XYZ file of C-alpha atoms in Angstrom:
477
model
C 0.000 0.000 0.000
C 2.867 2.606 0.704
C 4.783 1.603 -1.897
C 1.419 2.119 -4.459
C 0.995 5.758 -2.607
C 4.542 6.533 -3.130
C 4.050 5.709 -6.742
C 0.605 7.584 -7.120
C 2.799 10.657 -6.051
C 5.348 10.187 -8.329
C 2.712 10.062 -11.007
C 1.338 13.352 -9.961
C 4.645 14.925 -9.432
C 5.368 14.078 -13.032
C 2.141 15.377 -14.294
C 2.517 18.441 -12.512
C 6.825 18.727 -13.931
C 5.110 18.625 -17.366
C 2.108 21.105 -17.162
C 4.485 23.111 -15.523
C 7.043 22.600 -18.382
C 3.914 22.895 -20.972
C 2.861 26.519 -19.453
C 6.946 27.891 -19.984
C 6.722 27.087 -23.408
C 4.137 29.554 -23.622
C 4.525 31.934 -20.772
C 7.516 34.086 -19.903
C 9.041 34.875 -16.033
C 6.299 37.705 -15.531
C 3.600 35.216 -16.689
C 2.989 36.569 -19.941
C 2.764 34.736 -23.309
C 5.583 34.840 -24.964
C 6.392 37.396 -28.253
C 7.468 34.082 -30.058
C 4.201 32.392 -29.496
C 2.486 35.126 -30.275
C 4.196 34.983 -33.790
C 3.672 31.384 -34.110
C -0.019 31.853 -34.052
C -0.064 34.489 -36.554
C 2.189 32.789 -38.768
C -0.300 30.425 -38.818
C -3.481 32.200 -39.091
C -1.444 34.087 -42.159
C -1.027 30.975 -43.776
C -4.624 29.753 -42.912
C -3.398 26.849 -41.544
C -6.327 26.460 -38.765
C -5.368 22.675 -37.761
C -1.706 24.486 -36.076
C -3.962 27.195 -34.828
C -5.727 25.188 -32.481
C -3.300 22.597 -31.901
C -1.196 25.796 -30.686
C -3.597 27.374 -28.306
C -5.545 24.084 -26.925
C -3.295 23.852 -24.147
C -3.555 27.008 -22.789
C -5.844 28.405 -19.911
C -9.230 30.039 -20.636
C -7.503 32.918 -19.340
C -4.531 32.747 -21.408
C -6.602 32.518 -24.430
C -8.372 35.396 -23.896
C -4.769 37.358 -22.913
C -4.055 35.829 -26.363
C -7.152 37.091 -28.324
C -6.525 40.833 -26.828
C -3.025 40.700 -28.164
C -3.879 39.987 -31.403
C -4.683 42.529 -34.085
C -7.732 43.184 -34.467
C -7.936 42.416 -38.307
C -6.713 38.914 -37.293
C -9.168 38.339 -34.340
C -12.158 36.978 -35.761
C -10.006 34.388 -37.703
C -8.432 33.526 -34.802
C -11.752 32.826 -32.655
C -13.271 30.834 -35.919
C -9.507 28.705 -35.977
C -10.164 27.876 -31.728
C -14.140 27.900 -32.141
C -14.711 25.367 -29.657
C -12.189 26.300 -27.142
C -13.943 29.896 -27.184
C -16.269 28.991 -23.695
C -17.811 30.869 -20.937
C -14.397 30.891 -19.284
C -12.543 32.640 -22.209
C -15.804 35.061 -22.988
C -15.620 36.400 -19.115
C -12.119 37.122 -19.392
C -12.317 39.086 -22.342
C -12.398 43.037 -22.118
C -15.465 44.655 -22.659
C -14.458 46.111 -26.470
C -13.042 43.278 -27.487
C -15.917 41.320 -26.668
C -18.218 43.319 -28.236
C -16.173 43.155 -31.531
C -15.902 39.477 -31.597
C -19.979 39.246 -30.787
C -20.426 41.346 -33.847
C -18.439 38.977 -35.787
C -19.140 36.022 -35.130
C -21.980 33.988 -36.649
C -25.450 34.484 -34.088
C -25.804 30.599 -34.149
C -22.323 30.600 -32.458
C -23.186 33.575 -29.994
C -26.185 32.241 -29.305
C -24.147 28.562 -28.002
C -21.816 30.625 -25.904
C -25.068 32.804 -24.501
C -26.975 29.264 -23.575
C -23.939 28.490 -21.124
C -23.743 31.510 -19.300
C -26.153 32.928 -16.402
C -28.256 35.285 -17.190
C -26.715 38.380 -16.455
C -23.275 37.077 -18.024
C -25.196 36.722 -21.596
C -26.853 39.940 -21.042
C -23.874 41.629 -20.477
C -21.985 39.841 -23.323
C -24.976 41.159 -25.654
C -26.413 44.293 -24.441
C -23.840 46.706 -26.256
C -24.698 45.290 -29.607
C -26.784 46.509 -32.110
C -30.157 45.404 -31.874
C -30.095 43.752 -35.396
C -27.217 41.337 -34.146
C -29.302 41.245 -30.600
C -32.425 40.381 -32.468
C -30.252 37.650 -34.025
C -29.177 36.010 -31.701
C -32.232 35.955 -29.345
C -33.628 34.597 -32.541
C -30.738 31.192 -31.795
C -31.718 30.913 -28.609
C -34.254 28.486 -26.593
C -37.369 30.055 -25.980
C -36.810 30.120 -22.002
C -33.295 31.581 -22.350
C -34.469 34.084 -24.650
C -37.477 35.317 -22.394
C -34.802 35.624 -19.580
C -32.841 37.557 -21.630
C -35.229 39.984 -23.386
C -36.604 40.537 -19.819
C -33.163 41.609 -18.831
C -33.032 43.855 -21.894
C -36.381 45.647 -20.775
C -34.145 47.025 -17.682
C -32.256 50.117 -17.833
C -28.690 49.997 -18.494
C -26.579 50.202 -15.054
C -29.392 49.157 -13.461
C -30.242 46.007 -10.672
C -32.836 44.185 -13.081
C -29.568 44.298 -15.917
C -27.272 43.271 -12.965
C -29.417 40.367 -11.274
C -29.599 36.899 -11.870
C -32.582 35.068 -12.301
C -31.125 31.628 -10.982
C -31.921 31.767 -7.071
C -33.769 29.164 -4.719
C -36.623 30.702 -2.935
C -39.033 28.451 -0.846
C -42.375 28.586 0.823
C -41.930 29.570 4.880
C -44.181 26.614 5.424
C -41.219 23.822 4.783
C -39.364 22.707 8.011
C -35.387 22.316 7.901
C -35.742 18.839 6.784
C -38.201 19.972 3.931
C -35.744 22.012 2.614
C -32.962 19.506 2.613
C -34.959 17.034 1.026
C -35.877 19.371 -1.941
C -32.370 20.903 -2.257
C -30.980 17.057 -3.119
C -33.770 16.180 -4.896
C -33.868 19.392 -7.043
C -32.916 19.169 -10.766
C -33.164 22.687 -12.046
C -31.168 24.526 -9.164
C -28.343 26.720 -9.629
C -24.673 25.240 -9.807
C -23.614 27.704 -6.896
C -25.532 29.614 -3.966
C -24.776 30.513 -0.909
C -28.246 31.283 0.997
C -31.904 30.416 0.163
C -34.900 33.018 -0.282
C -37.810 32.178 1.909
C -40.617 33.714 0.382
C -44.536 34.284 1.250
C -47.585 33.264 -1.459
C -47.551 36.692 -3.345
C -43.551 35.598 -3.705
C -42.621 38.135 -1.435
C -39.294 37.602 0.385
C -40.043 37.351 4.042
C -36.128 36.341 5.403
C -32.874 33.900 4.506
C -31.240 30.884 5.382
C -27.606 30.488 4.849
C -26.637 27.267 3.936
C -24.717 26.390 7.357
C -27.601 27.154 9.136
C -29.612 24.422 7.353
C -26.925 21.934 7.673
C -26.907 22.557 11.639
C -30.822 22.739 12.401
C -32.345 19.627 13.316
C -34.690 18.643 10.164
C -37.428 19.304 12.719
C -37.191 23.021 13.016
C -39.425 25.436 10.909
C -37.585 28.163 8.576
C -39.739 30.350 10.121
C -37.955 30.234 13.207
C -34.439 29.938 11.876
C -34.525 32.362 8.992
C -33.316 35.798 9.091
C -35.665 38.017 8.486
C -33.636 41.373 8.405
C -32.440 41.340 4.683
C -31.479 43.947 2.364
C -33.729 44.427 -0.386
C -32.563 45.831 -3.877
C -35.562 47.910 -6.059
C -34.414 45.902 -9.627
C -34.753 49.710 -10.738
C -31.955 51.034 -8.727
C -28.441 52.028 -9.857
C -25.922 49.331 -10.176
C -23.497 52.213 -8.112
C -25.976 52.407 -5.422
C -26.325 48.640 -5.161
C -22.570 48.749 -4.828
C -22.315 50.677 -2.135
C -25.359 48.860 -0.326
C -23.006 45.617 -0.584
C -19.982 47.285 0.611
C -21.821 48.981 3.672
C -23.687 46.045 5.002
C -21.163 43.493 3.902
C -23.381 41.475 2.064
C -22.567 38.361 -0.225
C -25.782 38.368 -1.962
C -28.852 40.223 -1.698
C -32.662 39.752 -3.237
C -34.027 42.151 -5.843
C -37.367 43.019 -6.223
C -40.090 44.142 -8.668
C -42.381 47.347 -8.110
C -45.016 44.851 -6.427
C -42.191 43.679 -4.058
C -41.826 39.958 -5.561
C -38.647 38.340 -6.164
C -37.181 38.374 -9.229
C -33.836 37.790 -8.872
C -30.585 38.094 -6.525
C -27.849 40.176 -6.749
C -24.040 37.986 -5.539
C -20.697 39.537 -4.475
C -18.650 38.619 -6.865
C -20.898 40.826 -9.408
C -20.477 43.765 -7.121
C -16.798 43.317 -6.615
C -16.537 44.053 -10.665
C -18.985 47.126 -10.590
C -16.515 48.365 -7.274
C -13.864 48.106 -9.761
C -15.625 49.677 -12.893
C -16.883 52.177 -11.061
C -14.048 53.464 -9.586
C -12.035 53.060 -12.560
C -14.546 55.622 -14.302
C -14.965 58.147 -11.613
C -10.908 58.574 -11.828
C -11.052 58.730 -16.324
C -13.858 60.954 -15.940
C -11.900 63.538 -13.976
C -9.635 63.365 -16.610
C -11.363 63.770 -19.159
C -9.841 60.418 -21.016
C -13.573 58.705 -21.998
C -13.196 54.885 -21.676
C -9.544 54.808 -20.760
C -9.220 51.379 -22.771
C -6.738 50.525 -24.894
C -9.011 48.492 -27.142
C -11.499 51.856 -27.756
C -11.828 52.165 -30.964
C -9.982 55.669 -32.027
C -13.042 57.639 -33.064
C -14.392 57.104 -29.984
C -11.495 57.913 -27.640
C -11.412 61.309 -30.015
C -14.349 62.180 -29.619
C -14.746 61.522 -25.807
C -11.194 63.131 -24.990
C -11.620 66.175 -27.597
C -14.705 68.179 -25.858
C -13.245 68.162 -22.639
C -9.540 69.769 -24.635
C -11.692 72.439 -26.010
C -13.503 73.300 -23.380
C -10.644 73.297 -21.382
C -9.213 76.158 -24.351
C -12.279 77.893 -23.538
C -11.221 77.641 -19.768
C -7.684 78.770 -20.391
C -9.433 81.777 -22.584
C -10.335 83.296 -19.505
C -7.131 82.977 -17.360
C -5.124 84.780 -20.767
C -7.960 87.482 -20.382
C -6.833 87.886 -16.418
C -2.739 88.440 -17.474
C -3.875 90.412 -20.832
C -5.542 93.070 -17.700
C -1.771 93.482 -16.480
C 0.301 93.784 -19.725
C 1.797 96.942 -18.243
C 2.650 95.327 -14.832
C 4.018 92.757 -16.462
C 6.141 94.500 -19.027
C 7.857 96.700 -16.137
C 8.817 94.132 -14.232
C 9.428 90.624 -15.681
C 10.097 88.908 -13.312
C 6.588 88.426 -12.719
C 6.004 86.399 -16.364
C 8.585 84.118 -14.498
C 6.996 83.320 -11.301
C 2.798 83.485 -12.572
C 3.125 79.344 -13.642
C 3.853 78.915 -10.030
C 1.385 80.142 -8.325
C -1.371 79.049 -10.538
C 0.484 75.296 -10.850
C 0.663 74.715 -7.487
C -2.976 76.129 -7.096
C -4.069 73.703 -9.516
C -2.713 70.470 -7.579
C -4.169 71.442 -4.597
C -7.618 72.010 -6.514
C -7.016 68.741 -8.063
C -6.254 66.966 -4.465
C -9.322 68.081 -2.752
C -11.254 67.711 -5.508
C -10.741 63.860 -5.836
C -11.406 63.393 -1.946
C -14.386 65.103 -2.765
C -15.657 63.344 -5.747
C -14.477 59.817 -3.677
C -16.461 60.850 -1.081
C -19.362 61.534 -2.734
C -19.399 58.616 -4.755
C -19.149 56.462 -1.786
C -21.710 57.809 -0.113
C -19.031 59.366 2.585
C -20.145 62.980 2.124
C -23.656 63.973 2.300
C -26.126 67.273 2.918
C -25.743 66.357 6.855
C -21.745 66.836 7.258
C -21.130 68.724 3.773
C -20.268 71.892 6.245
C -17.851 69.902 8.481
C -15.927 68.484 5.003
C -15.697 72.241 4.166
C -14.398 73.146 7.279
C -12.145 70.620 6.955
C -11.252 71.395 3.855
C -10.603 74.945 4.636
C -8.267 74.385 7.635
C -5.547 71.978 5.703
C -5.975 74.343 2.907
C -4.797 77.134 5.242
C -1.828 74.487 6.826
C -0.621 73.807 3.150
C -0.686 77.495 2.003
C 0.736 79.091 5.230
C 3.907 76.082 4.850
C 4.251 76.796 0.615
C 4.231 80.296 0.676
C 6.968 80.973 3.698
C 9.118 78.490 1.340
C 8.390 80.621 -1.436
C 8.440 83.808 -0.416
C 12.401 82.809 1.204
C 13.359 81.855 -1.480
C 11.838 84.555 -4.345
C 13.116 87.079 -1.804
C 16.858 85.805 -1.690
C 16.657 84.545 -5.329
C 15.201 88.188 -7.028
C 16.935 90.199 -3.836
C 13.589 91.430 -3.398
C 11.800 91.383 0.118
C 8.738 92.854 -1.622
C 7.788 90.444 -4.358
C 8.311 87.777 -1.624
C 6.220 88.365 0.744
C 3.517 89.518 -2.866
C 3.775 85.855 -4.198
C 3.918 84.265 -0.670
C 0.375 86.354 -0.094
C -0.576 85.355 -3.574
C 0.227 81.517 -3.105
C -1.279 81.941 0.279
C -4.694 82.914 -0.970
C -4.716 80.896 -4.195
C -4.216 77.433 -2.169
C -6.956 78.602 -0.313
C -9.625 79.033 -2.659
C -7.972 75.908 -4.053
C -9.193 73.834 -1.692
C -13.138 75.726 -1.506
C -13.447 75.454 -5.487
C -12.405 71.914 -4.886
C -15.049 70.959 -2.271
C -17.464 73.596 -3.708
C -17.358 72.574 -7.589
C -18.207 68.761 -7.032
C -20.651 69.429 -4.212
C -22.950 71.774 -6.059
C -22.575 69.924 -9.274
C -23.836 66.928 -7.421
C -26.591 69.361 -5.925
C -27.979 69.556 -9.276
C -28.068 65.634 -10.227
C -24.608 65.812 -12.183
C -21.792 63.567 -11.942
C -19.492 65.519 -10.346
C -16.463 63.623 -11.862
C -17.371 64.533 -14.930
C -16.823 68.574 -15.442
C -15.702 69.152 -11.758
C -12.129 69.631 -12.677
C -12.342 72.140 -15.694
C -14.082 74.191 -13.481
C -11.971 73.547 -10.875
C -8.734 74.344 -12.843
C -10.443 77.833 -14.715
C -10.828 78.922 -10.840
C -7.029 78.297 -9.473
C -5.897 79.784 -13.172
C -7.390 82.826 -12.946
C -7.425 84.005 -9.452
C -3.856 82.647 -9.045
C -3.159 84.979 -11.853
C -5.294 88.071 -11.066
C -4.200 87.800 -7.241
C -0.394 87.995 -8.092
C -0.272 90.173 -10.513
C -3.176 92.269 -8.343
C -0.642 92.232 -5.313
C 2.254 93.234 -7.364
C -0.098 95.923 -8.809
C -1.180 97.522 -5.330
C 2.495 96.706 -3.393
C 3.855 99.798 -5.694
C 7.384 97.574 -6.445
C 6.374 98.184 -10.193
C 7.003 101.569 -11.034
């Protein structure tokens, strides 16, 4: 018997030594595939040799696959998911970045869509087809079985970002009536359940969820007991109308790993698990910080016309921004032309009023979007605000002012731009607490236009308060 164990190990040692040895034929020391592989399987697609195009990528992980379908150009990508049709599963489609996706979709035959839709849940397939036109939608709803495509279409009918887009539609909800034992009975017997869950739905006759049992409660109730009297009846119910942000957030704060959502009558229609939300987290926050900068998607696979046209308003109005700030100097020509010294040191004062905009401003917008900062302490974040804005200023413009007067050998102009920077850090910090909060008054995302505004404000009063000061100090003759 040892000597049979000893040998099963060496078996799986072996087996391990060669799918180790398999993956660095492929992969380099950081995990990536490697440039030669790459060319390998381009070579091949060039030369339409399909049979070497799957016999190169069959051994590789779903997630490797799709690594490998992102790397490829994108004139060669639909050949390339034709050449490895049946190794493109659920597993490579929910690796794949959104664009790509969406590209390959398009491409692809609807018959072949539609297989790939049939294994995924419901709100995987909606999200794999919800971007596409609604010819190719109609298409492929057309491939599909009649109960998948009612799913589906009933998905569709939600809003986009919302919970009924979001949810899943494959749950276990029971009567309250069962006892423990009821429940355990049905849960083996049951043919039609979902692979995974992690808590069943107790729900009234109208469908109504009344509470929850977690699975290891069930397994350590006597079979006895009623759910009635184990369930949980505190849950947290998502509207299937609300934002997928706010759901989010509801997850985060009450640490849930999945919640019900409900219909306008209250019924259950579908849950809501963590390891949806934890993407949304992740999207969301990825788009609060591209918004701010006015770079659209941020995605490398965005198709160019799009990334030109998202990044291109925000440049112009920007020029429309810095319009302004030229009008503020263009007021001091003559202060400026007696003493120039002043063309030399106007960048700093507005620069450095700009990154402290820019630093408040994304607390701010963070805040906001996690539901950190509302109307009851908005007052105590400006206060806040207001008293490091006054600690940074009062520290950058004694450093300044030292060393403009030692550097110029003029007392004057440093205590001017240490009053200047001084002030300018100042309103810094309101216009970057101010901006977001009153843009979120009045229902706008605040990460969207917050920091144009934000950086037309430092600009120009950095600007008119240094060369105002220099004005009214009488240094320029």
């Amino acid at each position: 018997m040892a000597a049979e164990h000893i040998e099963d190990n060496r078996i799986e040692d072996a087996d391990r030594v060669a799918e180790g040895a398999s993956e660095n034929e492929h992969h380099d020391e950081d995990n990536q595939l490697r440039p030669e592989f790459l060319r390998s399987v381009r070579e091949a697609l060039r030369e339409d040799d399909f049979e070497r195009v799957y016999a190169l990528v069959e051994p590789l992980h779903p997630a490797d696959i799709a690594d490998l379908l992102e790397l490829t150009e994108e004139e060669e990508r639909l050949a390339l998911a034709r050449a490895i049709r049946d190794l493109m599963g659920v597993e490579v489609i929910a690796e794949l970045n959104d664009w790509v996706r969406e590209r390959l979709m398009e491409g692809l035959p609807a018959d072949v869509v539609a297989d790939i839709a049939e294994q995924l849940d419901t709100d995987d397939a909606v999200a794999m087809i919800e971007d596409l036109d609604r010819e190719d939608q109609q298409a492929i709803l057309a491939e599909l079985d009649p109960e998948d495509r009612a799913a589906i279409e009933a998905a569709l009918a939600y809003p986009n970002e919302s919970a009924g887009r979001l949810m899943s539609r494959d749950f276990v909800a029971v009567p309250e009536s069962m006892t423990v034992g009821d429940l355990i009975d049905f849960l083996r017997d049951g043919h039609e359940l979902p692979t995974e869950f992690w808590e069943i739905f107790v729900v009234d006759p109208m469908h109504r969820p009344v509470g929850t049992c977690a699975l290891s409660w069930i397994l350590r109730t006597p079979r006895a007991i009623q759910l009635a009297d184990v369930m949980t009846r505190d849950q947290s119910l998502i509207p299937v109308m609300m934002d997928q942000e706010e759901v989010a957030l509801r997850f985060q704060k009450y640490a849930l790993i999945s919640a019900a959502v409900v219909d306008e009558a209250g019924r259950l229609v579908g849950q809501i698990t963590v390891d949806d939300v934890v993407h949304i987290i992740q999207e969301e926050a990825g788009e609060d910080a591209l918004l701010l900068s006015g770079a659209g998607d941020g995605d490398i696979h965005e198709p160019i016309r799009d990334a030109y046209f998202a990044r291109v308003k925000w440049l112009i109005g920007n020029l429309l921004t810095a319009t302004l700030a030229s009008g503020v100097i263009a007021m001091f020509e003559d202060t400026i032309a007696r003493m120039v010294a002043l063309a030399t040191l106007m960048p700093i004062v507005a620069g450095l009023g700009g990154n402290a905009g820019t630093q408040t401003l994304a607390v701010t917008v963070r805040a906001l979007a996690t539901n950190q900062l509302a109307s009851t302490n908005a007052w105590r974040a400006i206060r806040r605000e207001i008293a490091i804005a006054l600690l940074n200023g009062s520290t950058v413009a004694v450093i300044v002012g030292i060393a403009v007067s030692i550097i110029f050998q003029n007392p004057v102009l440093g205590v001017v731009i240490a009053l200047a920077m001084m002030t300018n850090i100042v309103i810094a910090g309101l216009a970057g607490v101010f901006v977001p909060l009153t843009l979120d008054r009045f229902k706008a995302d605040p990460a969207i236009a917050s920091s144009i505004f934000v950086t037309m404000t430092t600009d120009s009063m950095g600007f008119l308060v240094f060369l105002g000061l220099a004005t009214l100090s009488g240094m320029v003759g």
